[in-house]
Amino acid sequence: MYIIHAFLSVKREQREHFLRDVQPLIKYSQAEEGNIRYELYEQSSADNQFIMVEEWKSKEAIEFHFQTKHFVEFGEQSKDYMAAPPQIKQFAVQAEHD
């Protein structure tokens, strides 16, 4: 299993556009084969700071996700929303718990 944390800093004036346009990305990503979790959270101590938390069954599922229409389109749209480049952290789960 793989976990991705994408830290997103959104321009204040683009917040509502971002929140509207990210919804299809979340919906379609959650429906993808190999997706376990795909959720957006807002940082409670800082305005317009978000984290996308993703869990995937395999690297192949992640690679497929990066090629999907909804991911590519959101990547293009989000250029207008971001106050800074996204910070992406990827983790491989070494042992799963029961």
Coordinates of N, CA and C in Angstrom, one line a residue:
M1 N 0.8 -1.2 0.0 CA 0.0 0.0 0.0 C 0.9 1.2 0.0
Y2 N 0.4 2.3 -0.6 CA 1.1 3.6 -0.7 C 0.2 4.7 -0.2
I3 N 0.8 5.6 0.4 CA 0.1 6.8 1.0 C 0.7 8.0 0.4
I4 N -0.1 9.0 -0.1 CA 0.4 10.2 -0.6 C -0.3 11.4 0.2
H5 N 0.6 12.3 0.6 CA 0.1 13.5 1.2 C 0.5 14.7 0.3
A6 N -0.5 15.4 -0.2 CA -0.3 16.5 -1.1 C -0.7 17.8 -0.3
F7 N 0.3 18.6 0.0 CA 0.0 19.9 0.8 C -0.2 21.0 -0.3
L8 N -1.4 21.6 -0.1 CA -1.8 22.6 -1.1 C -2.0 24.0 -0.4
S9 N -1.4 25.0 -1.0 CA -1.6 26.3 -0.5 C -2.4 27.1 -1.6
V10 N -3.6 27.5 -1.2 CA -4.5 28.1 -2.2 C -4.6 29.6 -2.0
K11 N -4.6 30.3 -3.1 CA -4.8 31.8 -3.1 C -6.1 32.1 -2.4
R12 N -6.1 33.1 -1.5 CA -7.4 33.4 -0.8 C -8.5 33.7 -1.8
E13 N -8.2 34.5 -2.8 CA -9.2 34.9 -3.8 C -9.7 33.8 -4.7
Q14 N -9.0 32.6 -4.7 CA -9.4 31.5 -5.5 C -10.0 30.3 -4.7
R15 N -10.1 30.6 -3.4 CA -10.6 29.5 -2.5 C -11.9 28.8 -3.0
E16 N -12.9 29.6 -3.3 CA -14.2 29.0 -3.7 C -14.1 28.3 -5.0
H17 N -13.3 28.8 -6.0 CA -13.1 28.1 -7.2 C -12.4 26.8 -7.0
F18 N -11.4 26.8 -6.2 CA -10.6 25.6 -5.8 C -11.6 24.5 -5.2
L19 N -12.3 24.9 -4.2 CA -13.2 24.0 -3.5 C -14.3 23.4 -4.5
R20 N -14.7 24.2 -5.4 CA -15.7 23.7 -6.4 C -15.1 22.7 -7.4
D21 N -13.9 23.1 -7.9 CA -13.3 22.3 -9.0 C -12.6 21.1 -8.5
V22 N -12.2 21.0 -7.2 CA -11.6 19.8 -6.6 C -12.6 18.7 -6.4
Q23 N -13.9 19.0 -6.3 CA -14.8 17.9 -6.0 C -14.9 16.8 -7.1
P24 N -14.9 17.1 -8.4 CA -14.9 16.0 -9.4 C -13.6 15.1 -9.2
L25 N -12.5 15.8 -9.0 CA -11.2 15.0 -8.8 C -11.4 14.0 -7.7
I26 N -11.9 14.5 -6.5 CA -12.1 13.6 -5.4 C -13.1 12.5 -5.7
K27 N -14.2 12.8 -6.3 CA -15.2 11.8 -6.6 C -14.7 10.8 -7.6
Y28 N -14.1 11.2 -8.7 CA -13.6 10.2 -9.7 C -12.4 9.4 -9.2
S29 N -11.6 10.0 -8.4 CA -10.4 9.3 -7.9 C -10.8 8.3 -6.9
Q30 N -11.8 8.5 -6.1 CA -12.3 7.6 -5.1 C -12.9 6.3 -5.8
A31 N -13.4 6.5 -7.0 CA -14.0 5.4 -7.8 C -13.0 4.6 -8.6
E32 N -11.7 5.0 -8.6 CA -10.7 4.3 -9.4 C -10.4 3.0 -8.8
E33 N -10.1 2.0 -9.7 CA -9.6 0.7 -9.2 C -8.2 1.0 -8.5
G34 N -8.1 0.4 -7.3 CA -6.9 0.5 -6.6 C -6.8 1.6 -5.6
N35 N -7.9 2.5 -5.6 CA -7.9 3.6 -4.6 C -8.6 3.1 -3.3
I36 N -7.9 3.4 -2.2 CA -8.5 3.1 -0.9 C -9.1 4.3 -0.2
R37 N -8.4 5.4 -0.4 CA -8.8 6.7 0.2 C -8.4 7.8 -0.6
Y38 N -9.2 8.9 -0.7 CA -8.9 10.1 -1.4 C -9.7 11.2 -0.8
E39 N -9.1 12.0 0.2 CA -9.9 13.0 0.9 C -9.1 14.3 1.1
L40 N -9.9 15.3 1.1 CA -9.3 16.7 1.3 C -9.6 17.2 2.7
Y41 N -8.6 17.8 3.3 CA -8.8 18.4 4.6 C -8.2 19.8 4.6
E42 N -8.8 20.7 5.4 CA -8.3 22.0 5.5 C -7.6 22.1 6.9
Q43 N -6.4 22.8 6.9 CA -5.7 23.0 8.1 C -6.4 23.9 9.0
S44 N -6.7 23.5 10.2 CA -7.5 24.4 11.1 C -6.8 25.6 11.6
S45 N -5.4 25.6 11.6 CA -4.7 26.7 12.1 C -4.2 27.7 11.1
A46 N -4.5 27.5 9.8 CA -4.0 28.3 8.7 C -5.1 28.4 7.6
D47 N -5.5 29.6 7.2 CA -6.5 29.7 6.2 C -5.9 29.2 4.8
N48 N -6.7 28.6 4.1 CA -6.4 28.2 2.7 C -5.2 27.3 2.5
Q49 N -5.0 26.5 3.6 CA -3.9 25.5 3.5 C -4.7 24.1 3.6
F50 N -4.4 23.3 2.6 CA -5.1 22.0 2.5 C -4.1 20.8 2.4
I51 N -4.6 19.6 2.7 CA -3.9 18.4 2.5 C -4.8 17.4 1.8
M52 N -4.4 16.8 0.7 CA -5.1 15.7 0.1 C -4.4 14.5 0.6
V53 N -5.2 13.6 1.2 CA -4.7 12.3 1.8 C -5.2 11.2 0.9
E54 N -4.2 10.5 0.3 CA -4.5 9.4 -0.6 C -3.9 8.1 -0.2
E55 N -4.7 7.0 -0.4 CA -4.1 5.7 -0.1 C -4.4 4.8 -1.4
W56 N -3.4 4.1 -1.8 CA -3.5 3.3 -3.0 C -3.0 1.9 -2.8
K57 N -3.6 1.0 -3.5 CA -3.2 -0.4 -3.3 C -1.8 -0.7 -3.9
S58 N -1.4 0.0 -5.0 CA -0.2 -0.3 -5.7 C 0.4 0.9 -6.4
K59 N 1.6 0.8 -6.8 CA 2.3 1.8 -7.6 C 1.6 1.9 -8.9
E60 N 1.1 0.8 -9.5 CA 0.5 0.8 -10.8 C -0.8 1.6 -10.7
A61 N -1.5 1.5 -9.6 CA -2.8 2.3 -9.4 C -2.5 3.8 -9.4
I62 N -1.4 4.1 -8.7 CA -1.0 5.6 -8.7 C -0.6 6.0 -10.1
E63 N 0.2 5.2 -10.8 CA 0.6 5.6 -12.2 C -0.6 5.8 -13.1
F64 N -1.6 4.9 -13.0 CA -2.8 5.0 -13.7 C -3.6 6.3 -13.4
H65 N -3.6 6.6 -12.1 CA -4.3 7.8 -11.6 C -3.7 9.0 -12.2
F66 N -2.4 9.1 -12.3 CA -1.7 10.3 -12.8 C -2.0 10.5 -14.3
Q67 N -2.6 9.5 -15.0 CA -2.9 9.6 -16.4 C -4.4 9.9 -16.7
T68 N -5.2 9.8 -15.6 CA -6.6 10.0 -15.8 C -7.0 11.4 -16.2
K69 N -8.1 11.5 -16.9 CA -8.6 12.8 -17.4 C -8.8 13.7 -16.3
H70 N -9.5 13.3 -15.2 CA -9.8 14.2 -14.1 C -8.6 14.7 -13.4
F71 N -7.5 13.8 -13.3 CA -6.3 14.3 -12.6 C -5.6 15.3 -13.5
V72 N -5.5 15.0 -14.8 CA -4.8 15.9 -15.7 C -5.5 17.3 -15.8
E73 N -6.8 17.2 -15.9 CA -7.6 18.5 -16.0 C -7.5 19.3 -14.7
F74 N -7.5 18.7 -13.6 CA -7.4 19.4 -12.4 C -6.0 20.0 -12.2
G75 N -5.0 19.3 -12.7 CA -3.7 19.8 -12.6 C -3.5 21.1 -13.4
E76 N -4.2 21.1 -14.6 CA -4.2 22.4 -15.4 C -4.9 23.5 -14.7
Q77 N -6.1 23.2 -14.2 CA -7.0 24.2 -13.5 C -6.3 24.7 -12.3
S78 N -5.6 23.9 -11.5 CA -5.1 24.3 -10.2 C -4.0 25.3 -10.3
K79 N -3.3 25.4 -11.5 CA -2.3 26.4 -11.6 C -2.7 27.8 -11.3
D80 N -4.0 28.1 -11.5 CA -4.5 29.4 -11.2 C -4.8 29.6 -9.7
Y81 N -5.0 28.5 -9.0 CA -5.4 28.5 -7.6 C -4.3 28.5 -6.6
M82 N -3.2 28.0 -7.0 CA -2.1 27.7 -6.0 C -1.3 29.0 -5.7
A83 N -1.1 29.2 -4.4 CA -0.2 30.3 -3.9 C 1.3 29.9 -4.0
A84 N 1.5 28.6 -4.0 CA 2.8 28.0 -4.0 C 2.7 26.6 -4.7
P85 N 3.8 26.1 -5.2 CA 3.8 24.7 -5.8 C 3.4 23.7 -4.7
P86 N 2.6 22.7 -5.0 CA 2.2 21.7 -4.1 C 3.4 20.9 -3.6
Q87 N 3.4 20.6 -2.3 CA 4.4 19.8 -1.7 C 3.9 18.3 -1.6
I88 N 4.5 17.4 -2.3 CA 4.0 16.0 -2.3 C 4.9 15.1 -1.6
K89 N 4.4 14.3 -0.7 CA 5.1 13.3 0.1 C 4.5 11.9 -0.2
Q90 N 5.3 10.9 -0.6 CA 4.8 9.6 -0.9 C 5.5 8.6 0.1
F91 N 4.6 7.7 0.6 CA 5.1 6.7 1.6 C 4.7 5.3 1.1
A92 N 5.6 4.4 1.3 CA 5.3 3.0 1.1 C 5.0 2.3 2.5
V93 N 3.9 1.7 2.7 CA 3.6 1.0 3.9 C 4.4 -0.3 3.9
Q94 N 5.2 -0.5 5.0 CA 6.1 -1.6 5.1 C 5.4 -2.8 5.7
A95 N 4.5 -2.6 6.6 CA 3.8 -3.7 7.2 C 2.3 -3.3 7.5
E96 N 1.4 -4.1 7.2 CA 0.0 -3.7 7.5 C -0.4 -4.4 8.8
H97 N -1.3 -3.7 9.5 CA -1.8 -4.1 10.8 C -3.1 -4.9 10.6
D98 N -3.4 -5.8 11.5 CA -4.7 -6.5 11.4 C -5.8 -5.7 12.0

